[in-house]
């Protein structure tokens, strides 16, 4: 009989196991893939962006699909108010020194493999058993303990932690297995949708595929501003991607779900005022409009704006009149693209939705009215923006469950 059986060997399952095993509990991790932490290896483009120094009191960096009070949930979960410090301390305790790049926190090696190496060595040190290639499809509870059915055996445990992650990126272990288990255990889950993903646009952007530009993008729904982001946008065959678009995708998904029509308005030159553009045209009126615009923005984008949103390119200084330049300025500051959908789960870094926060105690991630059952990480109905927020949530929720199980066993 184990004290803890953890289903899923990703960020949340591993942090839970390390926390519980350090306090002397017997733990086993059951992982369906051939290695632990497949997603962790891929995070931060292989550099593993584990947390971020920017956190605000309202947790606007996180979303929840159910519209329930996820802010107070996170306030209780992140009880130290500085989750970044807790994450850095956790990693230091397994031997990982961190490195900051513009508030984004990485392992000093800038290699996610070093994180996984340290975590797996720590699991071994504390005697955590790990069964790989072990997919769990059934769990039963009776007589005060759980029976977890693997393809080869039955594992008995006093406590079970569902740490199965989301359904994004099948190639990295994403699946709906956790949601099926949640259904079997009568927990249910809220609607799922891709998040931190690209946005499909009505307009054909394929001629700009591969172009990356710095910009500010504002998401609107029926002319109501929903959110904005600054950073890099990448154009693709299907529409838009890049970190700032990923960060808008959660809210775009909500708008689409409500049946509203979202659009993105892009400001390619938020830092340039109108008089500068008038001056540029005055100084360069012997040049083509595309060439003049290329003094400010990417040449392909300049061509696209001239060809598709204004007039054909001209070499006619008479046409560079005030109206022409004002129309160009408008296109540069508010380039409008209609959002028709989100990319699919296999192209989304996280899954929005999951086991409802209504049935989870944020202090220890235990399921209300189901003694001994816990749910942590992305499987639950919280998703964060790019920048280390998802790993932060997964790891801290795992730590809370590990500690909560220890406290419960100790108090009995
Ligand atoms: C490409 C990419 C880049 C990312 N970059 C970042 C980043 O830089 N920073 C950041 O904070 N977040 C990042 N994320 C998100 C982050 O990786 C996840 O939110 C985080 O890993 C979630 O941890 P988890 O433990 O909840 O789930 P996971 O890490 O997905 O782990 C769940 C594990 O459970 C296993 N499992 C599922 N069901 C079963 C079952 N029935 N039986 C046995 N095993 C099962 C899965 O195989 C998986 O290994 C990125 C995601 C992707 C896809």
Short mmCIF file of C-alpha atoms and ligand atoms in Angstrom, two decimals:
data_model
loop_
_atom_site.label_atom_id
_atom_site.label_comp_id
_atom_site.label_asym_id
_atom_site.label_seq_id
_atom_site.Cartn_x
_atom_site.Cartn_y
_atom_site.Cartn_z
CA UNK A 1 0.00 0.00 0.00
CA UNK A 2 1.49 3.34 -1.03
CA UNK A 3 0.80 6.60 0.75
CA UNK A 4 0.50 8.38 -2.60
CA UNK A 5 -0.09 7.18 -6.15
CA UNK A 6 0.40 9.95 -8.71
CA UNK A 7 -1.07 9.54 -12.17
CA UNK A 8 1.11 11.52 -14.55
CA UNK A 9 4.82 12.26 -14.42
CA UNK A 10 4.86 15.86 -15.63
CA UNK A 11 5.65 19.07 -13.76
CA UNK A 12 2.80 18.82 -11.26
CA UNK A 13 3.15 15.07 -10.60
CA UNK A 14 6.90 15.29 -10.08
CA UNK A 15 6.72 18.28 -7.71
CA UNK A 16 4.01 16.49 -5.74
CA UNK A 17 6.08 13.30 -5.50
CA UNK A 18 9.26 15.12 -4.42
CA UNK A 19 7.39 17.07 -1.76
CA UNK A 20 5.61 14.03 -0.32
CA UNK A 21 8.62 11.69 -0.52
CA UNK A 22 10.91 14.23 1.18
CA UNK A 23 8.58 14.08 4.16
CA UNK A 24 8.89 10.33 4.26
CA UNK A 25 5.76 9.24 2.39
CA UNK A 26 5.91 6.25 0.03
CA UNK A 27 5.13 7.42 -3.50
CA UNK A 28 4.69 5.96 -6.94
CA UNK A 29 4.34 7.84 -10.24
CA UNK A 30 2.52 6.12 -13.10
CA UNK A 31 3.34 7.68 -16.46
CA UNK A 32 1.97 6.53 -19.81
CA UNK A 33 4.91 7.82 -21.86
CA UNK A 34 8.36 6.21 -22.10
CA UNK A 35 9.94 9.02 -20.09
CA UNK A 36 8.95 11.53 -17.44
CA UNK A 37 8.38 15.21 -18.17
CA UNK A 38 8.10 15.04 -21.95
CA UNK A 39 6.44 18.45 -21.99
CA UNK A 40 9.02 19.97 -19.66
CA UNK A 41 11.76 19.17 -22.20
CA UNK A 42 9.90 21.24 -24.81
CA UNK A 43 9.11 24.26 -22.64
CA UNK A 44 10.58 27.65 -23.38
CA UNK A 45 11.93 26.39 -26.71
CA UNK A 46 14.01 23.82 -24.86
CA UNK A 47 15.18 26.37 -22.28
CA UNK A 48 12.37 25.77 -19.73
CA UNK A 49 10.89 29.06 -18.63
CA UNK A 50 10.02 27.94 -15.10
CA UNK A 51 8.53 31.13 -13.66
CA UNK A 52 8.38 34.91 -13.95
CA UNK A 53 9.04 37.80 -11.58
CA UNK A 54 5.93 39.65 -12.75
CA UNK A 55 2.86 38.69 -10.74
CA UNK A 56 -0.04 40.99 -9.94
CA UNK A 57 -2.58 40.75 -7.14
CA UNK A 58 -5.46 40.12 -9.49
CA UNK A 59 -3.71 37.29 -11.26
CA UNK A 60 -4.67 38.77 -14.62
CA UNK A 61 -1.96 36.48 -15.94
CA UNK A 62 -4.24 33.51 -15.47
CA UNK A 63 -7.60 32.49 -16.91
CA UNK A 64 -10.38 30.19 -15.93
CA UNK A 65 -13.10 28.99 -18.26
CA UNK A 66 -15.87 28.70 -15.71
CA UNK A 67 -15.93 32.35 -14.63
CA UNK A 68 -15.70 31.25 -11.05
CA UNK A 69 -13.56 33.06 -8.53
CA UNK A 70 -10.17 31.88 -9.68
CA UNK A 71 -8.50 34.97 -8.21
CA UNK A 72 -9.33 34.02 -4.64
CA UNK A 73 -8.50 30.40 -5.51
CA UNK A 74 -5.02 31.48 -6.65
CA UNK A 75 -4.61 33.80 -3.66
CA UNK A 76 -5.15 30.84 -1.37
CA UNK A 77 -2.98 28.50 -3.44
CA UNK A 78 -0.06 30.94 -3.81
CA UNK A 79 -0.22 31.69 -0.12
CA UNK A 80 3.20 33.33 -0.01
CA UNK A 81 2.14 35.97 -2.58
CA UNK A 82 5.43 35.54 -4.36
CA UNK A 83 5.09 32.31 -6.27
CA UNK A 84 8.23 33.05 -8.29
CA UNK A 85 10.31 32.86 -5.11
CA UNK A 86 8.69 29.57 -4.13
CA UNK A 87 9.48 28.13 -7.57
CA UNK A 88 13.09 29.37 -7.46
CA UNK A 89 13.50 27.90 -3.95
CA UNK A 90 12.00 24.59 -5.07
CA UNK A 91 14.40 24.36 -7.98
CA UNK A 92 17.34 25.40 -5.80
CA UNK A 93 16.42 22.58 -3.43
CA UNK A 94 16.92 20.09 -6.26
CA UNK A 95 20.17 21.74 -7.31
CA UNK A 96 19.00 24.05 -10.09
CA UNK A 97 20.33 27.60 -10.07
CA UNK A 98 18.18 30.02 -12.05
CA UNK A 99 18.87 32.80 -14.50
CA UNK A 100 16.66 35.81 -15.31
CA UNK A 101 16.08 37.26 -18.75
CA UNK A 102 13.77 40.31 -18.58
CA UNK A 103 11.85 38.87 -15.60
CA UNK A 104 11.53 35.45 -17.25
CA UNK A 105 13.23 32.81 -15.10
CA UNK A 106 15.14 29.87 -16.60
CA UNK A 107 17.60 27.27 -15.35
CA UNK A 108 21.09 28.79 -15.47
CA UNK A 109 22.11 26.23 -18.09
CA UNK A 110 19.23 27.47 -20.30
CA UNK A 111 18.51 23.78 -20.91
CA UNK A 112 15.30 22.06 -19.88
CA UNK A 113 17.18 18.75 -19.92
CA UNK A 114 19.16 19.91 -16.87
CA UNK A 115 15.86 20.50 -15.04
CA UNK A 116 14.63 17.01 -15.87
CA UNK A 117 17.97 15.46 -14.90
CA UNK A 118 17.88 17.15 -11.49
CA UNK A 119 14.22 16.25 -10.92
CA UNK A 120 14.63 12.57 -11.83
CA UNK A 121 17.75 12.25 -9.66
CA UNK A 122 15.81 13.80 -6.77
CA UNK A 123 12.91 11.36 -7.27
CA UNK A 124 15.44 8.50 -7.09
CA UNK A 125 17.12 9.98 -4.01
CA UNK A 126 13.84 9.96 -2.10
CA UNK A 127 12.86 6.50 -3.30
CA UNK A 128 9.92 7.49 -5.51
CA UNK A 129 8.95 4.51 -7.68
CA UNK A 130 8.30 5.30 -11.32
CA UNK A 131 6.43 3.07 -13.72
CA UNK A 132 6.73 4.30 -17.30
CA UNK A 133 4.61 3.24 -20.30
CA UNK A 134 1.80 2.74 -17.79
CA UNK A 135 -1.49 4.29 -18.85
CA UNK A 136 -4.20 4.39 -16.21
CA UNK A 137 -7.78 4.05 -17.30
CA UNK A 138 -9.51 3.03 -14.13
CA UNK A 139 -9.43 3.84 -10.43
CA UNK A 140 -11.66 2.57 -7.66
CA UNK A 141 -12.13 3.59 -4.10
CA UNK A 142 -13.31 1.29 -1.33
CA UNK A 143 -12.54 0.61 2.34
CA UNK A 144 -10.57 3.84 2.72
CA UNK A 145 -8.06 3.28 -0.05
CA UNK A 146 -7.79 3.50 -3.83
CA UNK A 147 -7.06 0.76 -6.33
CA UNK A 148 -5.38 2.00 -9.49
CA UNK A 149 -5.56 -0.40 -12.42
CA UNK A 150 -2.48 -0.49 -14.65
CA UNK A 151 -2.41 -2.78 -17.70
CA UNK A 152 -0.35 -5.30 -15.67
CA UNK A 153 -1.24 -4.93 -12.02
CA UNK A 154 -3.37 -3.26 -9.40
CA UNK A 155 -1.73 -0.62 -7.23
CA UNK A 156 -3.18 0.24 -3.86
CA UNK A 157 -2.74 3.67 -2.31
CA UNK A 158 -4.23 5.73 0.48
CA UNK A 159 -4.21 8.82 -1.73
CA UNK A 160 -4.41 9.36 -5.47
CA UNK A 161 -3.26 12.51 -7.26
CA UNK A 162 -4.56 13.16 -10.77
CA UNK A 163 -1.67 14.98 -12.47
CA UNK A 164 -2.51 14.03 -16.04
CA UNK A 165 -2.05 17.43 -17.71
CA UNK A 166 -4.11 18.72 -20.63
CA UNK A 167 -4.85 17.41 -24.10
CA UNK A 168 -2.53 19.77 -25.99
CA UNK A 169 0.45 18.48 -27.97
CA UNK A 170 -0.24 14.74 -28.32
CA UNK A 171 3.38 14.30 -29.37
CA UNK A 172 4.46 15.50 -25.90
CA UNK A 173 2.03 13.32 -23.95
CA UNK A 174 -1.10 15.47 -24.17
CA UNK A 175 -4.30 13.42 -24.14
CA UNK A 176 -7.82 13.29 -22.82
CA UNK A 177 -6.93 10.42 -20.48
CA UNK A 178 -7.12 12.65 -17.39
CA UNK A 179 -10.56 13.98 -18.29
CA UNK A 180 -11.81 10.43 -18.79
CA UNK A 181 -10.54 9.53 -15.33
CA UNK A 182 -12.25 12.64 -13.95
CA UNK A 183 -15.51 11.45 -15.49
CA UNK A 184 -15.09 7.95 -14.09
CA UNK A 185 -14.58 9.42 -10.64
CA UNK A 186 -17.69 11.61 -11.10
CA UNK A 187 -15.69 14.85 -10.96
CA UNK A 188 -16.59 16.03 -14.44
CA UNK A 189 -14.80 18.94 -16.12
CA UNK A 190 -15.61 22.23 -17.81
CA UNK A 191 -15.47 22.81 -21.58
CA UNK A 192 -12.00 22.38 -23.02
CA UNK A 193 -10.42 24.57 -25.66
CA UNK A 194 -6.94 25.24 -27.00
CA UNK A 195 -5.06 28.17 -25.41
CA UNK A 196 -1.67 29.78 -25.97
CA UNK A 197 -2.12 29.10 -29.64
CA UNK A 198 -2.27 30.88 -32.99
CA UNK A 199 -5.42 32.53 -34.31
CA UNK A 200 -7.04 31.75 -37.64
CA UNK A 201 -7.98 34.87 -39.59
CA UNK A 202 -10.62 35.42 -42.24
CA UNK A 203 -8.08 37.35 -44.31
CA UNK A 204 -5.55 35.28 -46.25
CA UNK A 205 -2.18 36.09 -44.69
CA UNK A 206 -0.20 33.42 -46.57
CA UNK A 207 1.76 35.96 -48.61
CA UNK A 208 3.28 37.17 -45.32
CA UNK A 209 3.90 33.68 -43.90
CA UNK A 210 7.09 33.68 -41.82
CA UNK A 211 7.26 37.47 -41.38
CA UNK A 212 7.81 38.52 -37.74
CA UNK A 213 7.25 42.08 -36.62
CA UNK A 214 7.11 43.98 -33.35
CA UNK A 215 3.68 45.47 -32.74
CA UNK A 216 0.85 46.10 -30.32
CA UNK A 217 -2.28 44.02 -30.84
CA UNK A 218 -5.69 44.74 -29.34
CA UNK A 219 -8.44 42.15 -29.22
CA UNK A 220 -11.98 43.44 -29.74
CA UNK A 221 -15.35 41.80 -29.65
CA UNK A 222 -18.05 43.74 -31.46
CA UNK A 223 -16.03 46.98 -31.01
CA UNK A 224 -15.54 46.38 -27.28
CA UNK A 225 -11.89 46.22 -26.23
CA UNK A 226 -11.11 42.90 -24.55
CA UNK A 227 -7.33 42.91 -24.06
CA UNK A 228 -4.09 44.12 -25.57
CA UNK A 229 -0.51 42.89 -25.75
CA UNK A 230 2.80 44.20 -27.07
CA UNK A 231 5.57 42.08 -28.51
CA UNK A 232 6.28 40.07 -31.62
CA UNK A 233 3.67 38.85 -34.08
CA UNK A 234 4.33 36.17 -36.64
CA UNK A 235 2.22 35.86 -39.78
CA UNK A 236 1.34 32.36 -40.97
CA UNK A 237 -0.62 30.58 -43.69
CA UNK A 238 -3.56 30.37 -41.30
CA UNK A 239 -3.29 33.81 -39.69
CA UNK A 240 -1.32 34.97 -36.65
CA UNK A 241 0.97 33.51 -34.02
CA UNK A 242 3.78 34.64 -31.69
CA UNK A 243 3.84 35.03 -27.92
CA UNK A 244 1.56 38.06 -27.78
CA UNK A 245 -1.02 36.37 -29.99
CA UNK A 246 -0.77 33.25 -27.80
CA UNK A 247 -1.47 35.49 -24.82
CA UNK A 248 -4.60 36.87 -26.48
CA UNK A 249 -5.83 33.43 -27.57
CA UNK A 250 -7.38 32.54 -24.19
CA UNK A 251 -9.66 35.57 -24.30
CA UNK A 252 -10.29 35.19 -28.05
CA UNK A 253 -11.43 31.62 -27.32
CA UNK A 254 -13.90 32.87 -24.72
CA UNK A 255 -15.28 35.46 -27.15
CA UNK A 256 -15.68 32.84 -29.89
CA UNK A 257 -17.34 30.47 -27.41
CA UNK A 258 -19.89 33.20 -26.61
CA UNK A 259 -20.77 33.36 -30.30
CA UNK A 260 -19.36 36.90 -30.67
CA UNK A 261 -17.11 38.04 -33.49
CA UNK A 262 -13.59 38.86 -32.32
CA UNK A 263 -11.09 40.84 -34.34
CA UNK A 264 -7.55 41.98 -33.75
CA UNK A 265 -6.42 45.49 -34.48
CA UNK A 266 -2.65 45.71 -34.92
CA UNK A 267 -0.58 48.82 -34.38
CA UNK A 268 2.71 48.27 -36.21
CA UNK A 269 4.15 51.61 -35.12
CA UNK A 270 2.83 52.41 -31.62
CA UNK A 271 5.95 54.47 -30.97
CA UNK A 272 5.81 56.63 -34.12
CA UNK A 273 3.72 59.77 -34.28
CA UNK A 274 1.89 61.07 -37.34
CA UNK A 275 4.19 64.03 -37.91
CA UNK A 276 7.15 61.68 -38.33
CA UNK A 277 5.32 59.88 -41.12
CA UNK A 278 4.40 63.11 -42.87
CA UNK A 279 8.05 64.15 -42.64
CA UNK A 280 9.21 60.82 -44.02
CA UNK A 281 7.00 61.25 -47.07
CA UNK A 282 8.16 64.82 -47.51
CA UNK A 283 11.82 63.85 -47.33
CA UNK A 284 11.42 60.78 -49.55
CA UNK A 285 8.81 61.82 -52.06
CA UNK A 286 11.09 60.79 -54.93
CA UNK A 287 10.78 57.17 -53.69
CA UNK A 288 7.96 54.62 -54.01
CA UNK A 289 5.54 54.38 -51.10
CA UNK A 290 6.66 50.80 -50.34
CA UNK A 291 10.25 52.02 -50.08
CA UNK A 292 9.26 54.86 -47.79
CA UNK A 293 7.30 52.51 -45.53
CA UNK A 294 10.26 50.15 -45.42
CA UNK A 295 12.01 52.86 -43.42
CA UNK A 296 9.58 51.97 -40.63
CA UNK A 297 8.38 48.40 -41.05
CA UNK A 298 9.28 45.07 -42.66
CA UNK A 299 9.40 45.33 -46.48
CA UNK A 300 6.93 42.47 -47.13
CA UNK A 301 4.48 43.97 -44.69
CA UNK A 302 4.89 47.38 -46.30
CA UNK A 303 4.06 45.81 -49.67
CA UNK A 304 1.05 43.99 -48.23
CA UNK A 305 -0.37 47.14 -46.67
CA UNK A 306 0.06 49.16 -49.83
CA UNK A 307 -1.30 46.43 -52.14
CA UNK A 308 -4.15 45.12 -50.02
CA UNK A 309 -5.35 47.86 -47.82
CA UNK A 310 -4.59 51.06 -49.65
CA UNK A 311 -4.05 51.77 -53.28
CA UNK A 312 -1.65 50.16 -55.66
CA UNK A 313 1.90 51.32 -55.14
CA UNK A 314 2.51 54.54 -56.91
CA UNK A 315 5.40 56.50 -58.10
CA UNK A 316 3.51 59.66 -58.35
CA UNK A 317 4.44 62.33 -55.88
CA UNK A 318 1.16 64.13 -56.53
CA UNK A 319 -0.65 61.21 -54.90
CA UNK A 320 1.30 61.60 -51.65
CA UNK A 321 -1.25 64.07 -50.49
CA UNK A 322 -2.60 64.45 -46.97
CA UNK A 323 -5.49 61.98 -47.49
CA UNK A 324 -3.18 59.29 -48.84
CA UNK A 325 -0.78 59.63 -45.93
CA UNK A 326 -3.61 59.71 -43.38
CA UNK A 327 -5.08 56.53 -44.87
CA UNK A 328 -1.66 54.92 -44.62
CA UNK A 329 -1.24 56.04 -41.02
CA UNK A 330 -4.62 54.51 -40.19
CA UNK A 331 -3.61 51.21 -41.76
CA UNK A 332 -0.32 51.21 -39.85
CA UNK A 333 -1.95 51.95 -36.49
CA UNK A 334 -5.08 49.84 -36.78
CA UNK A 335 -4.65 46.95 -39.17
CA UNK A 336 -7.78 44.90 -38.66
CA UNK A 337 -8.01 41.11 -38.98
CA UNK A 338 -11.13 39.09 -38.22
CA UNK A 339 -10.56 36.07 -35.99
CA UNK A 340 -12.42 33.00 -37.20
CA UNK A 341 -11.07 30.40 -34.80
CA UNK A 342 -8.27 29.01 -32.68
CA UNK A 343 -5.59 26.57 -33.79
CA UNK A 344 -6.26 23.00 -32.71
CA UNK A 345 -5.08 21.27 -29.52
CA UNK A 346 -2.01 19.84 -31.23
CA UNK A 347 -0.83 23.38 -31.89
CA UNK A 348 -1.76 24.87 -28.54
CA UNK A 349 0.70 25.04 -25.65
CA UNK A 350 -2.00 24.56 -23.04
CA UNK A 351 -5.58 23.38 -22.60
CA UNK A 352 -8.07 25.83 -21.12
CA UNK A 353 -10.82 24.32 -18.98
CA UNK A 354 -10.62 21.18 -16.88
CA UNK A 355 -11.69 19.94 -13.46
CA UNK A 356 -13.74 22.74 -11.95
CA UNK A 357 -12.20 24.86 -9.18
CA UNK A 358 -15.59 24.65 -7.44
CA UNK A 359 -14.76 21.14 -6.25
CA UNK A 360 -11.09 21.72 -5.32
CA UNK A 361 -9.68 22.99 -2.02
CA UNK A 362 -6.96 25.47 -3.00
CA UNK A 363 -4.94 24.88 0.16
CA UNK A 364 -4.04 21.32 -0.78
CA UNK A 365 -5.73 20.64 -4.15
CA UNK A 366 -7.89 17.94 -2.56
CA UNK A 367 -11.25 17.18 -4.11
CA UNK A 368 -14.12 18.21 -1.88
CA UNK A 369 -16.12 15.26 -0.49
CA UNK A 370 -13.68 12.73 -1.99
CA UNK A 371 -11.21 11.96 0.80
CA UNK A 372 -7.78 10.99 -0.51
CA UNK A 373 -8.36 12.29 -4.05
CA UNK A 374 -6.40 15.25 -5.44
CA UNK A 375 -6.17 17.02 -8.83
CA UNK A 376 -3.26 19.26 -9.81
CA UNK A 377 -1.74 21.15 -12.74
CA UNK A 378 -3.16 21.74 -16.17
CA UNK A 379 -5.87 19.10 -15.71
CA UNK A 380 -7.68 21.63 -13.52
CA UNK A 381 -9.49 24.69 -14.84
CA UNK A 382 -6.66 27.22 -14.74
CA UNK A 383 -4.41 28.29 -17.57
CA UNK A 384 -1.82 31.03 -17.63
CA UNK A 385 -0.15 33.35 -20.08
CA UNK A 386 3.21 32.64 -21.71
CA UNK A 387 6.17 33.42 -19.48
CA UNK A 388 6.46 30.58 -16.98
CA UNK A 389 2.99 30.95 -15.45
CA UNK A 390 1.77 27.48 -16.40
CA UNK A 391 4.76 25.67 -14.94
CA UNK A 392 4.46 27.85 -11.84
CA UNK A 393 0.84 26.81 -11.35
CA UNK A 394 1.53 23.13 -12.12
CA UNK A 395 4.50 22.94 -9.75
CA UNK A 396 2.96 24.86 -6.86
CA UNK A 397 -0.31 22.93 -7.07
CA UNK A 398 1.74 19.70 -6.99
CA UNK A 399 3.72 20.93 -3.97
CA UNK A 400 0.48 21.81 -2.14
CA UNK A 401 -0.99 18.36 -2.76
CA UNK A 402 2.19 16.62 -1.58
CA UNK A 403 2.30 18.67 1.60
CA UNK A 404 -1.48 18.36 2.14
CA UNK A 405 -1.29 14.57 1.97
CA UNK A 406 1.57 14.55 4.47
CA UNK A 407 -0.34 16.85 6.87
CA UNK A 408 -3.43 14.68 6.58
CA UNK A 409 -1.56 11.42 7.25
CA UNK A 410 0.33 13.00 10.15
CA UNK A 411 -2.83 14.28 11.78
CA UNK A 412 -4.57 10.86 11.65
C1 LIG B 1 5.59 23.46 -26.63
C2 LIG B 1 5.25 23.88 -25.23
C3 LIG B 1 6.00 24.85 -24.61
C4 LIG B 1 5.66 25.28 -23.31
N1 LIG B 1 6.46 26.20 -22.70
C5 LIG B 1 6.19 26.58 -21.44
C6 LIG B 1 7.06 27.46 -20.74
O1 LIG B 1 8.13 27.86 -21.24
N2 LIG B 1 6.71 27.83 -19.47
C7 LIG B 1 5.56 27.38 -18.87
O2 LIG B 1 5.28 27.76 -17.73
N3 LIG B 1 4.75 26.50 -19.49
C8 LIG B 1 5.04 26.08 -20.75
N4 LIG B 1 4.21 25.17 -21.37
C9 LIG B 1 3.05 24.63 -20.62
C10 LIG B 1 3.54 23.60 -19.57
O3 LIG B 1 4.42 22.70 -20.18
C11 LIG B 1 2.36 22.84 -18.99
O4 LIG B 1 1.36 23.71 -18.57
C12 LIG B 1 2.83 21.99 -17.80
O5 LIG B 1 3.77 21.04 -18.23
C13 LIG B 1 1.65 21.28 -17.16
O6 LIG B 1 2.15 20.37 -16.20
P1 LIG B 1 1.23 19.14 -15.75
O7 LIG B 1 2.02 18.35 -14.80
O8 LIG B 1 -0.09 19.63 -15.35
O9 LIG B 1 1.01 18.33 -17.10
P2 LIG B 1 2.07 17.61 -18.03
O10 LIG B 1 3.40 18.24 -17.90
O11 LIG B 1 1.45 17.56 -19.37
O12 LIG B 1 2.17 16.14 -17.42
C14 LIG B 1 1.08 15.25 -17.43
C15 LIG B 1 1.64 13.85 -17.60
O13 LIG B 1 0.63 12.90 -17.33
C16 LIG B 1 0.74 11.82 -18.22
N5 LIG B 1 -0.57 11.16 -18.27
C17 LIG B 1 -1.74 11.71 -18.67
N6 LIG B 1 -2.75 10.84 -18.51
C18 LIG B 1 -2.21 9.71 -17.99
C19 LIG B 1 -2.76 8.44 -17.62
N7 LIG B 1 -4.07 8.17 -17.72
N8 LIG B 1 -1.92 7.50 -17.14
C20 LIG B 1 -0.60 7.76 -17.00
N9 LIG B 1 -0.04 8.94 -17.35
C21 LIG B 1 -0.83 9.89 -17.83
C22 LIG B 1 1.16 12.48 -19.51
O14 LIG B 1 1.79 11.58 -20.38
C23 LIG B 1 2.10 13.58 -19.00
O15 LIG B 1 3.44 13.15 -18.98
C24 LIG B 1 4.54 24.72 -22.65
C25 LIG B 1 3.80 23.74 -23.28
C26 LIG B 1 4.14 23.30 -24.55
C27 LIG B 1 3.34 22.21 -25.20
#
